[in-house]
Amino acid sequence: MAQPGQLPLYMRRERFDPTAELGESRRAEGIRLVDTPFGESVHLVTRYEDVRMVLADTTRFGNDRAAALAGPAVEYTEEEARMRAGQLLALDPPDHTRIRRLLTPEFTMRRMRRLEPRIVEIVDAALDDLENAGRPADLVAHFGLPVPSLVICELLGVPYADRAEFQRRSDQMLDLSATDQQRKVAEDEIRLYLAELIARTMAAPNDDLLGMLVREHGTELTADELVGIATILLIAGHETTANMLSLGTLALLTHPEQLAMVRDDPAAVEPAIDELLRWLSIVHAGVARVAKTDTEVAGRSVKAGELLLMSLPGANRDPALREDPDRFDITRGVSGHVAFGHGVHHCIGAPLARMELRIGFPALLRRFPKLALAVPFEEVGFRSNHAIFGVNSLPITW
């Protein structure tokens, strides 16, 4: 169990690597009780096959904790129903299926390719800004954050001028060292902002994703559902990719031969992205799943109503997935990792994230072929107390 002031096991990192204790747990039992920052005990699942099984099994496990305990007749308060509406990560089929079906066409690779020219422009503009900032510069501030923030702003129709406020609020929501009240205030502020945006969109829908949902599915989605959809896309759409761009660059800087391959060989980019996603696993754990019935996972009894957390770094560093899994090697090829989750809750924005990484990494490395850290590696500040792993800043030179 975590000691006071200590991060829970599933969030502990040793620079890029999950703590050795996580690997020991995977080898020994594969599942163990751990504490969360919210004062709950959960079953932490660490083996690749077990993680995939729990994520894929919607019969025995669900994301909707109240429904798992009370059944289909569960009754939510008005406030609970409003906060749950449209929140894909809190829903189970058939509610989840209905909303995801409406969103999926907008996140296919074919649709994403329509965005590619604009993403190239956004990346090039961020690189101009980085160069103009002069050496040394913070990659997070000038590249990691601005690129996905502008992409998701344009996708959703959020004014880019508002980005600083929503970044501050989303960071507060995902900072697990913050108090419950601090996170709740940030969430309420984001929802209020997006409710106003949705109201304007419903009155005059334009060509962005929210406008499309209003025009084509306005009779199928409530205003609260649109707010929920916008909330999760806005937060997940920039936090995850921002951290992958910055942390992934740091990983490549510490493996210069592989960095050169990504910079010079277009065929190396896609495999490199897959390996970076696997090796870094920036999301510590998926949303907690709840057992709908008494069952068993990895040989341990799990009672109905008990919670399970999937350790994504544990699964992605499992030798059952990759030989020598702690070694970073972009020549491995596609791995079947679970960095984007698995099953019905597999990240709907994965094609967009992959496109931003595929464009961003080689563009950065080609613009600055002598890219280097501006501080010793030991001085880089990793942030583990956040729901999404990353670095606070990344001083670079060229």
Short mmCIF file of C-alpha atoms in Angstrom, two decimals:
data_model
loop_
_atom_site.label_atom_id
_atom_site.label_comp_id
_atom_site.label_asym_id
_atom_site.label_seq_id
_atom_site.Cartn_x
_atom_site.Cartn_y
_atom_site.Cartn_z
CA MET A 1 0.00 0.00 0.00
CA ALA A 2 1.14 3.55 -0.68
CA GLN A 3 2.55 5.46 2.29
CA PRO A 4 1.35 9.00 3.06
CA GLY A 5 2.77 11.38 0.46
CA GLN A 6 3.89 8.50 -1.77
CA LEU A 7 2.52 7.99 -5.25
CA PRO A 8 0.46 4.81 -5.71
CA LEU A 9 2.32 1.93 -7.31
CA TYR A 10 0.77 2.34 -10.75
CA MET A 11 1.95 5.98 -11.00
CA ARG A 12 5.55 5.52 -9.88
CA ARG A 13 8.24 6.01 -12.52
CA GLU A 14 12.01 5.91 -12.59
CA ARG A 15 12.52 8.47 -15.33
CA PHE A 16 11.10 6.75 -18.44
CA ASP A 17 10.54 3.40 -16.75
CA PRO A 18 7.77 2.09 -14.51
CA THR A 19 9.08 1.39 -11.03
CA ALA A 20 10.79 -2.00 -10.64
CA GLU A 21 8.12 -2.95 -8.08
CA LEU A 22 5.50 -2.91 -10.81
CA GLY A 23 7.46 -5.47 -12.82
CA GLU A 24 7.92 -7.59 -9.71
CA SER A 25 4.17 -7.55 -9.13
CA ARG A 26 3.54 -8.61 -12.73
CA ARG A 27 5.96 -11.52 -12.42
CA ALA A 28 4.73 -12.64 -9.01
CA GLU A 29 0.94 -12.40 -8.94
CA GLY A 30 -0.21 -10.25 -11.87
CA ILE A 31 -2.86 -8.54 -9.72
CA ARG A 32 -2.67 -6.93 -6.29
CA LEU A 33 -4.57 -4.50 -4.08
CA VAL A 34 -3.24 -0.93 -4.15
CA ASP A 35 -4.42 2.44 -2.90
CA THR A 36 -5.42 5.28 -5.21
CA PRO A 37 -5.00 9.03 -4.55
CA PHE A 38 -8.77 9.08 -3.91
CA GLY A 39 -8.58 6.86 -0.82
CA GLU A 40 -9.92 3.73 -2.50
CA SER A 41 -8.36 0.30 -2.79
CA VAL A 42 -8.38 -1.26 -6.25
CA HIS A 43 -7.14 -4.42 -7.88
CA LEU A 44 -4.17 -3.40 -10.03
CA VAL A 45 -3.91 -5.63 -13.13
CA THR A 46 -0.41 -5.67 -14.63
CA ARG A 47 -0.13 -8.48 -17.20
CA TYR A 48 -0.73 -7.80 -20.88
CA GLU A 49 -3.26 -10.58 -21.51
CA ASP A 50 -5.17 -9.87 -18.30
CA VAL A 51 -5.35 -6.14 -19.07
CA ARG A 52 -6.70 -6.81 -22.56
CA MET A 53 -9.19 -9.33 -21.22
CA VAL A 54 -10.65 -6.98 -18.60
CA LEU A 55 -10.81 -4.06 -21.05
CA ALA A 56 -12.54 -6.17 -23.69
CA ASP A 57 -15.07 -7.97 -21.45
CA THR A 58 -18.17 -5.78 -21.13
CA THR A 59 -20.19 -8.63 -19.66
CA ARG A 60 -18.21 -9.03 -16.44
CA PHE A 61 -16.72 -5.53 -16.18
CA GLY A 62 -18.05 -2.04 -16.74
CA ASN A 63 -17.17 1.63 -16.41
CA ASP A 64 -20.50 2.66 -14.88
CA ARG A 65 -20.03 1.89 -11.19
CA ALA A 66 -23.57 2.74 -10.09
CA ALA A 67 -25.18 0.59 -12.78
CA ALA A 68 -22.87 -2.32 -11.99
CA LEU A 69 -24.16 -2.32 -8.41
CA ALA A 70 -27.81 -1.37 -8.97
CA GLY A 71 -28.45 -2.89 -12.38
CA PRO A 72 -30.25 -1.35 -15.36
CA ALA A 73 -32.82 0.26 -13.06
CA VAL A 74 -30.21 2.53 -11.44
CA GLU A 75 -31.53 6.03 -10.80
CA TYR A 76 -29.21 9.05 -10.94
CA THR A 77 -29.83 12.41 -9.38
CA GLU A 78 -30.36 15.24 -11.83
CA GLU A 79 -26.82 16.50 -11.17
CA GLU A 80 -25.29 13.02 -11.60
CA ALA A 81 -27.16 12.47 -14.87
CA ARG A 82 -26.02 15.86 -16.17
CA MET A 83 -22.36 15.18 -15.32
CA ARG A 84 -22.45 11.68 -16.86
CA ALA A 85 -24.11 12.75 -20.11
CA GLY A 86 -21.84 12.29 -23.10
CA GLN A 87 -18.89 11.13 -20.96
CA LEU A 88 -17.78 8.13 -23.02
CA LEU A 89 -15.37 6.91 -20.34
CA ALA A 90 -18.17 6.72 -17.76
CA LEU A 91 -20.65 4.89 -19.97
CA ASP A 92 -21.23 1.26 -20.89
CA PRO A 93 -23.09 -0.20 -23.86
CA PRO A 94 -25.71 0.55 -25.08
CA ASP A 95 -25.37 4.24 -24.06
CA HIS A 96 -21.68 4.22 -24.93
CA THR A 97 -22.35 2.51 -28.25
CA ARG A 98 -24.94 5.09 -29.29
CA ILE A 99 -22.67 8.09 -28.73
CA ARG A 100 -19.52 6.47 -30.07
CA ARG A 101 -21.38 5.50 -33.26
CA LEU A 102 -22.12 9.18 -33.90
CA LEU A 103 -18.50 10.23 -33.31
CA THR A 104 -16.58 7.44 -35.03
CA PRO A 105 -17.07 8.67 -38.65
CA GLU A 106 -15.29 11.91 -37.75
CA PHE A 107 -12.18 10.09 -36.51
CA THR A 108 -11.52 7.64 -39.33
CA MET A 109 -8.13 7.81 -41.05
CA ARG A 110 -9.88 9.00 -44.22
CA ARG A 111 -11.42 11.96 -42.39
CA MET A 112 -8.17 12.66 -40.56
CA ARG A 113 -6.29 12.94 -43.84
CA ARG A 114 -8.45 15.95 -44.69
CA LEU A 115 -6.88 17.66 -41.68
CA GLU A 116 -3.31 16.78 -42.65
CA PRO A 117 -2.49 19.97 -44.64
CA ARG A 118 -3.72 22.13 -41.76
CA ILE A 119 -1.75 20.10 -39.19
CA VAL A 120 1.38 20.57 -41.32
CA GLU A 121 0.77 24.33 -41.26
CA ILE A 122 0.26 24.29 -37.48
CA VAL A 123 3.46 22.31 -36.92
CA ASP A 124 5.49 24.61 -39.21
CA ALA A 125 4.15 27.72 -37.45
CA ALA A 126 5.06 26.26 -34.04
CA LEU A 127 8.57 25.49 -35.28
CA ASP A 128 8.89 29.09 -36.51
CA ASP A 129 7.86 30.27 -33.05
CA LEU A 130 10.36 27.91 -31.43
CA GLU A 131 13.17 29.18 -33.65
CA ASN A 132 12.23 32.80 -33.05
CA ALA A 133 12.27 32.23 -29.28
CA GLY A 134 16.02 31.69 -29.53
CA ARG A 135 18.28 29.25 -27.75
CA PRO A 136 17.69 27.77 -25.26
CA ALA A 137 13.93 27.33 -25.50
CA ASP A 138 11.28 25.22 -23.79
CA LEU A 139 9.98 22.59 -26.19
CA VAL A 140 6.84 22.06 -24.09
CA ALA A 141 5.83 25.74 -24.25
CA HIS A 142 6.74 26.35 -27.87
CA PHE A 143 5.90 23.03 -29.54
CA GLY A 144 4.53 20.24 -27.35
CA LEU A 145 1.52 22.18 -26.08
CA PRO A 146 0.72 24.60 -28.94
CA VAL A 147 0.46 21.99 -31.73
CA PRO A 148 -2.24 19.70 -30.27
CA SER A 149 -3.98 22.62 -28.57
CA LEU A 150 -4.49 24.45 -31.84
CA VAL A 151 -5.50 21.25 -33.63
CA ILE A 152 -8.17 20.39 -31.08
CA CYS A 153 -9.34 24.02 -30.88
CA GLU A 154 -9.93 24.07 -34.63
CA LEU A 155 -11.54 20.64 -34.59
CA LEU A 156 -14.04 21.64 -31.90
CA GLY A 157 -14.45 25.31 -32.79
CA VAL A 158 -12.86 26.56 -29.55
CA PRO A 159 -11.23 30.01 -29.95
CA TYR A 160 -7.47 29.53 -29.77
CA ALA A 161 -7.24 32.68 -27.66
CA ASP A 162 -8.93 30.70 -24.87
CA ARG A 163 -6.31 27.94 -24.88
CA ALA A 164 -4.32 29.18 -21.87
CA GLU A 165 -7.37 29.01 -19.62
CA PHE A 166 -8.52 25.56 -20.72
CA GLN A 167 -4.95 24.25 -20.44
CA ARG A 168 -4.72 25.58 -16.89
CA ARG A 169 -8.05 24.06 -15.95
CA SER A 170 -7.42 20.67 -17.58
CA ASP A 171 -4.00 20.51 -15.92
CA GLN A 172 -5.70 21.15 -12.58
CA MET A 173 -8.31 18.45 -13.25
CA LEU A 174 -5.63 15.86 -14.05
CA ASP A 175 -3.21 16.80 -11.25
CA LEU A 176 -3.78 14.06 -8.71
CA SER A 177 -1.83 15.98 -6.06
CA ALA A 178 -4.56 18.65 -6.11
CA THR A 179 -7.47 18.46 -3.69
CA ASP A 180 -10.85 17.07 -4.69
CA GLN A 181 -12.27 20.58 -4.38
CA GLN A 182 -9.58 22.08 -6.65
CA ARG A 183 -10.23 19.46 -9.32
CA LYS A 184 -13.99 19.93 -9.01
CA VAL A 185 -13.72 23.70 -9.43
CA ALA A 186 -11.60 23.24 -12.57
CA GLU A 187 -14.08 20.72 -13.98
CA ASP A 188 -17.04 23.01 -13.29
CA GLU A 189 -15.26 25.93 -14.99
CA ILE A 190 -14.52 23.86 -18.09
CA ARG A 191 -18.09 22.60 -18.29
CA LEU A 192 -19.50 26.12 -17.89
CA TYR A 193 -17.22 27.40 -20.66
CA LEU A 194 -18.17 24.54 -22.98
CA ALA A 195 -21.89 24.86 -22.17
CA GLU A 196 -21.73 28.43 -23.46
CA LEU A 197 -19.86 27.25 -26.56
CA ILE A 198 -22.47 24.53 -27.18
CA ALA A 199 -25.31 27.03 -26.80
CA ARG A 200 -23.73 29.23 -29.48
CA THR A 201 -23.13 26.21 -31.71
CA MET A 202 -26.73 25.02 -31.39
CA ALA A 203 -27.93 28.49 -32.35
CA ALA A 204 -25.61 28.72 -35.38
CA PRO A 205 -23.74 25.47 -36.17
CA ASN A 206 -20.61 25.90 -38.28
CA ASP A 207 -18.27 23.43 -39.98
CA ASP A 208 -16.34 22.14 -36.95
CA LEU A 209 -16.99 18.79 -35.26
CA LEU A 210 -19.50 20.16 -32.74
CA GLY A 211 -21.34 21.99 -35.51
CA MET A 212 -21.51 18.76 -37.48
CA LEU A 213 -22.94 16.91 -34.49
CA VAL A 214 -25.61 19.57 -34.04
CA ARG A 215 -26.54 19.65 -37.74
CA GLU A 216 -26.56 15.90 -38.35
CA HIS A 217 -27.48 14.50 -34.92
CA GLY A 218 -29.12 17.39 -33.10
CA THR A 219 -32.23 15.36 -32.40
CA GLU A 220 -30.19 12.45 -31.01
CA LEU A 221 -27.94 14.38 -28.61
CA THR A 222 -28.90 16.62 -25.70
CA ALA A 223 -27.02 19.80 -24.83
CA ASP A 224 -25.56 18.04 -21.76
CA GLU A 225 -24.34 15.18 -23.94
CA LEU A 226 -22.66 17.64 -26.31
CA VAL A 227 -20.96 19.31 -23.33
CA GLY A 228 -19.74 15.92 -22.09
CA ILE A 229 -18.42 14.96 -25.52
CA ALA A 230 -16.67 18.32 -25.92
CA THR A 231 -15.13 18.08 -22.43
CA ILE A 232 -13.48 14.73 -22.96
CA LEU A 233 -12.31 15.54 -26.50
CA LEU A 234 -10.88 18.91 -25.45
CA ILE A 235 -8.95 17.57 -22.46
CA ALA A 236 -7.82 14.25 -23.89
CA GLY A 237 -7.21 15.76 -27.31
CA HIS A 238 -4.42 18.07 -26.21
CA GLU A 239 -3.03 16.68 -22.92
CA THR A 240 -2.05 13.27 -24.26
CA THR A 241 -0.53 14.38 -27.56
CA ALA A 242 1.26 17.31 -25.93
CA ASN A 243 3.00 14.98 -23.51
CA MET A 244 3.82 12.47 -26.23
CA LEU A 245 5.45 15.15 -28.39
CA SER A 246 7.64 16.43 -25.55
CA LEU A 247 8.43 13.18 -23.76
CA GLY A 248 8.88 11.37 -27.07
CA THR A 249 11.42 13.97 -28.17
CA LEU A 250 13.32 13.45 -24.93
CA ALA A 251 13.31 9.68 -25.49
CA LEU A 252 14.74 10.15 -28.98
CA LEU A 253 17.38 12.61 -27.73
CA THR A 254 18.61 9.93 -25.34
CA HIS A 255 18.79 7.42 -28.23
CA PRO A 256 20.60 9.47 -30.92
CA GLU A 257 20.98 6.65 -33.46
CA GLN A 258 17.22 6.08 -33.43
CA LEU A 259 16.58 9.82 -33.54
CA ALA A 260 18.62 9.97 -36.75
CA MET A 261 16.47 7.23 -38.27
CA VAL A 262 13.26 9.14 -37.52
CA ARG A 263 14.79 12.33 -38.92
CA ASP A 264 16.24 10.83 -42.11
CA ASP A 265 14.10 7.81 -43.02
CA PRO A 266 10.35 8.35 -43.63
CA ALA A 267 9.79 4.60 -43.36
CA ALA A 268 11.06 4.67 -39.77
CA VAL A 269 8.49 7.17 -38.51
CA GLU A 270 5.40 4.97 -38.09
CA PRO A 271 7.28 2.14 -36.29
CA ALA A 272 8.95 4.75 -34.09
CA ILE A 273 5.59 6.19 -33.05
CA ASP A 274 4.32 2.73 -32.16
CA GLU A 275 7.40 2.01 -30.06
CA LEU A 276 7.25 5.41 -28.35
CA LEU A 277 3.60 4.83 -27.46
CA ARG A 278 4.41 1.39 -26.04
CA TRP A 279 7.63 2.30 -24.24
CA LEU A 280 6.44 5.56 -22.69
CA SER A 281 2.80 4.58 -21.92
CA ILE A 282 2.03 8.11 -20.75
CA VAL A 283 -1.42 7.18 -19.37
CA HIS A 284 -0.66 5.37 -16.12
CA ALA A 285 -3.94 3.47 -16.04
CA GLY A 286 -7.23 3.38 -17.84
CA VAL A 287 -10.46 4.43 -16.15
CA ALA A 288 -11.24 2.10 -13.26
CA ARG A 289 -13.41 -0.84 -14.25
CA VAL A 290 -15.96 -2.31 -11.85
CA ALA A 291 -16.80 -5.99 -11.54
CA LYS A 292 -20.47 -6.58 -12.38
CA THR A 293 -20.43 -10.02 -10.78
CA ASP A 294 -18.21 -12.17 -8.60
CA THR A 295 -15.41 -13.30 -10.87
CA GLU A 296 -11.70 -14.10 -11.07
CA VAL A 297 -8.75 -12.29 -12.66
CA ALA A 298 -5.21 -13.69 -12.76
CA GLY A 299 -6.25 -16.36 -10.27
CA ARG A 300 -7.57 -13.89 -7.70
CA SER A 301 -11.20 -13.60 -6.65
CA VAL A 302 -12.82 -10.26 -7.44
CA LYS A 303 -16.22 -9.54 -5.90
CA ALA A 304 -19.07 -7.67 -7.56
CA GLY A 305 -18.67 -3.94 -7.06
CA GLU A 306 -14.90 -4.06 -6.57
CA LEU A 307 -12.71 -1.85 -8.75
CA LEU A 308 -9.90 -2.83 -11.09
CA LEU A 309 -7.23 -0.57 -12.61
CA MET A 310 -5.33 -1.58 -15.72
CA SER A 311 -1.62 -0.70 -15.54
CA LEU A 312 -0.89 0.31 -19.13
CA PRO A 313 2.88 0.63 -18.56
CA GLY A 314 2.81 -2.77 -16.83
CA ALA A 315 1.05 -4.38 -19.79
CA ASN A 316 3.19 -2.63 -22.40
CA ARG A 317 6.41 -3.66 -20.64
CA ASP A 318 5.26 -7.29 -20.29
CA PRO A 319 7.66 -9.82 -21.88
CA ALA A 320 4.53 -11.60 -23.11
CA LEU A 321 4.08 -8.65 -25.51
CA ARG A 322 7.70 -7.90 -26.40
CA GLU A 323 11.01 -9.66 -25.91
CA ASP A 324 13.32 -7.47 -23.81
CA PRO A 325 10.43 -5.01 -23.29
CA ASP A 326 12.41 -2.42 -21.32
CA ARG A 327 14.66 -1.77 -24.31
CA PHE A 328 13.63 1.08 -26.61
CA ASP A 329 13.89 -0.07 -30.23
CA ILE A 330 11.99 1.61 -33.04
CA THR A 331 12.82 -1.20 -35.48
CA ARG A 332 10.51 -3.65 -33.71
CA GLY A 333 7.45 -2.84 -35.81
CA VAL A 334 3.80 -2.87 -34.67
CA SER A 335 3.37 -4.43 -31.24
CA GLY A 336 -0.33 -4.55 -30.38
CA HIS A 337 0.29 -2.31 -27.35
CA VAL A 338 -2.50 -0.96 -25.16
CA ALA A 339 -1.32 2.67 -24.92
CA PHE A 340 -4.64 3.72 -26.49
CA GLY A 341 -6.59 1.21 -24.41
CA HIS A 342 -8.42 -1.79 -25.84
CA GLY A 343 -11.94 -2.94 -26.57
CA VAL A 344 -14.97 -0.66 -26.81
CA HIS A 345 -13.16 2.15 -24.99
CA HIS A 346 -10.13 2.16 -27.29
CA CYS A 347 -9.22 5.85 -27.75
CA ILE A 348 -11.48 7.28 -30.44
CA GLY A 349 -8.92 10.01 -31.19
CA ALA A 350 -6.04 7.59 -31.83
CA PRO A 351 -5.92 8.30 -35.61
CA LEU A 352 -5.66 12.05 -34.94
CA ALA A 353 -2.96 11.59 -32.30
CA ARG A 354 -0.95 9.34 -34.59
CA MET A 355 -1.16 11.88 -37.40
CA GLU A 356 0.06 14.72 -35.17
CA LEU A 357 3.01 12.59 -34.00
CA ARG A 358 3.78 11.36 -37.53
CA ILE A 359 3.96 14.96 -38.78
CA GLY A 360 5.45 16.55 -35.66
CA PHE A 361 8.49 14.41 -34.84
CA PRO A 362 10.24 14.39 -38.24
CA ALA A 363 9.40 18.05 -38.87
CA LEU A 364 11.01 19.05 -35.56
CA LEU A 365 14.10 16.91 -36.12
CA ARG A 366 14.62 18.11 -39.70
CA ARG A 367 14.17 21.78 -38.83
CA PHE A 368 16.74 21.40 -36.04
CA PRO A 369 19.16 18.63 -37.10
CA LYS A 370 21.46 19.47 -34.17
CA LEU A 371 18.67 19.40 -31.59
CA ALA A 372 20.01 18.72 -28.10
CA LEU A 373 19.10 19.10 -24.44
CA ALA A 374 20.08 22.46 -23.00
CA VAL A 375 20.43 20.97 -19.50
CA PRO A 376 21.85 17.68 -18.22
CA PHE A 377 19.34 14.84 -18.51
CA GLU A 378 19.32 14.51 -14.71
CA GLU A 379 17.87 18.03 -14.42
CA VAL A 380 14.80 17.32 -16.57
CA GLY A 381 11.71 17.42 -14.34
CA PHE A 382 9.38 14.47 -14.90
CA ARG A 383 5.82 14.76 -13.61
CA SER A 384 4.44 11.54 -12.20
CA ASN A 385 1.72 13.02 -9.97
CA HIS A 386 -0.39 13.71 -13.04
CA ALA A 387 -2.93 11.40 -14.65
CA ILE A 388 -0.86 11.76 -17.85
CA PHE A 389 2.89 11.24 -17.47
CA GLY A 390 5.23 13.77 -19.01
CA VAL A 391 7.75 16.52 -18.32
CA ASN A 392 7.12 19.93 -16.80
CA SER A 393 9.43 21.60 -19.31
CA LEU A 394 12.11 20.52 -21.76
CA PRO A 395 14.94 23.04 -22.29
CA ILE A 396 16.49 22.46 -25.71
CA THR A 397 19.09 24.01 -27.97
CA TRP A 398 20.14 23.47 -31.58
#
